[in-house]
Coordinates of C-alpha atoms in Angstrom, one line a residue:
X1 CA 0.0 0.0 0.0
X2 CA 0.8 3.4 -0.6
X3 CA 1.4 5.7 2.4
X4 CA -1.2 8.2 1.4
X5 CA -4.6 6.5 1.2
X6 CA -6.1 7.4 -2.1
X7 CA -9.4 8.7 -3.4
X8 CA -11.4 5.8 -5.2
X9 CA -14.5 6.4 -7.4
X10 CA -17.0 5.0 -9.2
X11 CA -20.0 6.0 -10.9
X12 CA -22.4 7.6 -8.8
X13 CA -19.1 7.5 -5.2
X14 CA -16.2 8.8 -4.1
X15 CA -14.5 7.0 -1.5
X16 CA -12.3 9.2 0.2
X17 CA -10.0 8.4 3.6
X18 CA -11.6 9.4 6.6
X19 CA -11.4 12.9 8.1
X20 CA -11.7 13.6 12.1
X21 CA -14.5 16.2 10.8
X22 CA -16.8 13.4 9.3
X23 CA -17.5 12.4 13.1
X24 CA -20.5 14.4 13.6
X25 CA -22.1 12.8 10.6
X26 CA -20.9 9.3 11.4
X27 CA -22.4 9.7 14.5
X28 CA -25.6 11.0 13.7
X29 CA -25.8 7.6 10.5
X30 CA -24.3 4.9 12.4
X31 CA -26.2 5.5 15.8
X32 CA -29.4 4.8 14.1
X33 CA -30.2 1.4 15.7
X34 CA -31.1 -0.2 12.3
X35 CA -27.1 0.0 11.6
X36 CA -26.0 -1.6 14.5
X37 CA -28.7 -4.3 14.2
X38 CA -27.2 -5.4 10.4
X39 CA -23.5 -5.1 11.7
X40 CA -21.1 -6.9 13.8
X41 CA -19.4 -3.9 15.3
X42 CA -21.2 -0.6 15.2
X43 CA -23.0 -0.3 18.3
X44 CA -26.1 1.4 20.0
X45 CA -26.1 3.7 21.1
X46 CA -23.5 5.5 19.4
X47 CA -21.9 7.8 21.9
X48 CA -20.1 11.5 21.8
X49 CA -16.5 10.7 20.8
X50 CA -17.0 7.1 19.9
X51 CA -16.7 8.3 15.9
X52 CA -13.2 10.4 16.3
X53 CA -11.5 7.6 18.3
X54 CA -13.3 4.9 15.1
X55 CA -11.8 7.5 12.6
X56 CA -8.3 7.7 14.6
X57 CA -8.4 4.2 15.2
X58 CA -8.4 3.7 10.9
X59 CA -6.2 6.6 9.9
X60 CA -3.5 5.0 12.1
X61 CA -4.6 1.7 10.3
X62 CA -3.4 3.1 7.4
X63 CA -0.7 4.2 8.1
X64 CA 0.3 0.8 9.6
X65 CA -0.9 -1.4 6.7
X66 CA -3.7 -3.2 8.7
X67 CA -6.7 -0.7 7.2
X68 CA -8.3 0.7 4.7
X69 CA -11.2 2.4 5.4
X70 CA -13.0 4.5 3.5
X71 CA -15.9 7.6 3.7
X72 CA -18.5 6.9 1.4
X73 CA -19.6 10.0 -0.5
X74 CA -22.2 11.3 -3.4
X75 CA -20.5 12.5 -6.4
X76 CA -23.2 15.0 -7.0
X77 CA -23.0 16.8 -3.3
X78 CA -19.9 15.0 -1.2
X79 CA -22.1 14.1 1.0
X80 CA -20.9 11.1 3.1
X81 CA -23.5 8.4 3.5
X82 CA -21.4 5.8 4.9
X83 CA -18.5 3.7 5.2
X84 CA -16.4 1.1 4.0
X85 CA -12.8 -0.6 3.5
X86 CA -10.7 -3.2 4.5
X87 CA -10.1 -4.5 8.4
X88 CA -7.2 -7.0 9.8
X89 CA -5.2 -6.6 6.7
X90 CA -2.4 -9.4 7.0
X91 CA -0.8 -12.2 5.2
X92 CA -2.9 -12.0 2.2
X93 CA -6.4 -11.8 3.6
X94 CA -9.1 -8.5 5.0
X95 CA -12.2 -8.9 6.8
X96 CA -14.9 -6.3 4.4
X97 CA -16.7 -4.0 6.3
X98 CA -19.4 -1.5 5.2
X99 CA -22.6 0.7 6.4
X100 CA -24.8 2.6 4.4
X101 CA -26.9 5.3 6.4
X102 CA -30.6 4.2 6.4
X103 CA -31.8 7.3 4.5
X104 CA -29.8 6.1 1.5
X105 CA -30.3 2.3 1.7
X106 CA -32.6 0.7 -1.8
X107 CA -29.9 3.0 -4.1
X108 CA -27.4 0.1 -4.5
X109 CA -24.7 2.3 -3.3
X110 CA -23.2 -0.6 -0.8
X111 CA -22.7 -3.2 -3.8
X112 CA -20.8 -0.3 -6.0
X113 CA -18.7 0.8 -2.9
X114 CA -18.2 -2.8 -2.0
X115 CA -17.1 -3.3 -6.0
X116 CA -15.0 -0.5 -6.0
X117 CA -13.0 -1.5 -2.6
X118 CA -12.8 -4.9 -3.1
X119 CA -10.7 -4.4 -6.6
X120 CA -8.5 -1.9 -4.7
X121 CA -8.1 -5.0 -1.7
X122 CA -6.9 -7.3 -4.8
X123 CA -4.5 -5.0 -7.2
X124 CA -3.5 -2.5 -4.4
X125 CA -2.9 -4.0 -1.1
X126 CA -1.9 -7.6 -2.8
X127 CA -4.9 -9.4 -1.1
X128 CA -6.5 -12.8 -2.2
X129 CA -9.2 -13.3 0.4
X130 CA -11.8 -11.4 2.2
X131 CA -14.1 -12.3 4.6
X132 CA -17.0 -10.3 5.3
X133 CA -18.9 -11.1 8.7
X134 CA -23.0 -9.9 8.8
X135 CA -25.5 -10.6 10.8
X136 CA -28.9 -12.2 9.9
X137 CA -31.0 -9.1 9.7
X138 CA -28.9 -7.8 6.7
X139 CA -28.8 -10.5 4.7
X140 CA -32.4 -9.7 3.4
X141 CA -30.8 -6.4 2.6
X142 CA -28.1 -7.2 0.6
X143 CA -29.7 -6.7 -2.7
X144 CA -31.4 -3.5 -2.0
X145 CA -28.4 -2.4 -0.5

């Protein structure tokens, strides 16, 4: 991997690397209970400064080769609607991770930022597996997602 994270886009996305200024609205999208019921590690409630140590926690990830997470965003505003990337990067293998802010869920945006990172994971950071955990509520979901 590169030491700066870079900006990946797709159609409608860009995924950027996380900023400590996206905290407010990670908060406010991924402390709506719906998230942490279709994930493994979001939880609920989502407290005051939970988001700036997640966002710290995967900047340093970066930097130490064992993350890549990214800020979901709209082309056509930058608004961030969620997030995705690339967890317990070592010896060839990731765990995927994503959340798409409820407002936005039925737009297909988590299969083309999924898409997008998981070709990074294979040509950029020289992965062969991922594993992505879910729980039962989301797999419903997963093609409206």
């Amino acid at each position: 991997m590169t030491k700066s994270q870079p900006l990946l886009t797709t159609d409608r996305l860009i995924l950027r690397p996380l900023q400590l200024s996206d905290a407010t609205k990670i908060q406010q999208l991924a402390g709506n209970e719906d998230i942490a019921n279709g994930t493994i590690s979001v939880p609920h409630p989502y407290s005051d400064g939970m988001a700036g140590k997640w966002i710290g926690k995967h900047l340093a990830g970066w930097l130490t080769q064992h993350s890549a997470i990214f800020a979901i965003t709209l082309k056509s505003n930058h608004q961030l609607i969620g997030c995705a990337g690339i967890e317990n990067i070592q010896d060839g293998s990731g765990q995927l991770g994503y959340w798409i802010g409820v407002p936005y869920w039925g737009n297909g945006y988590c299969t083309e930022a999924v898409e997008r990172i998981k070709e990074f994971g294979f040509k950029k950071c020289s992965s062969n597996t991922f594993m992505a955990d879910m729980r039962k509520a989301v797999t419903d979901q997963l093609t409206s997602c």
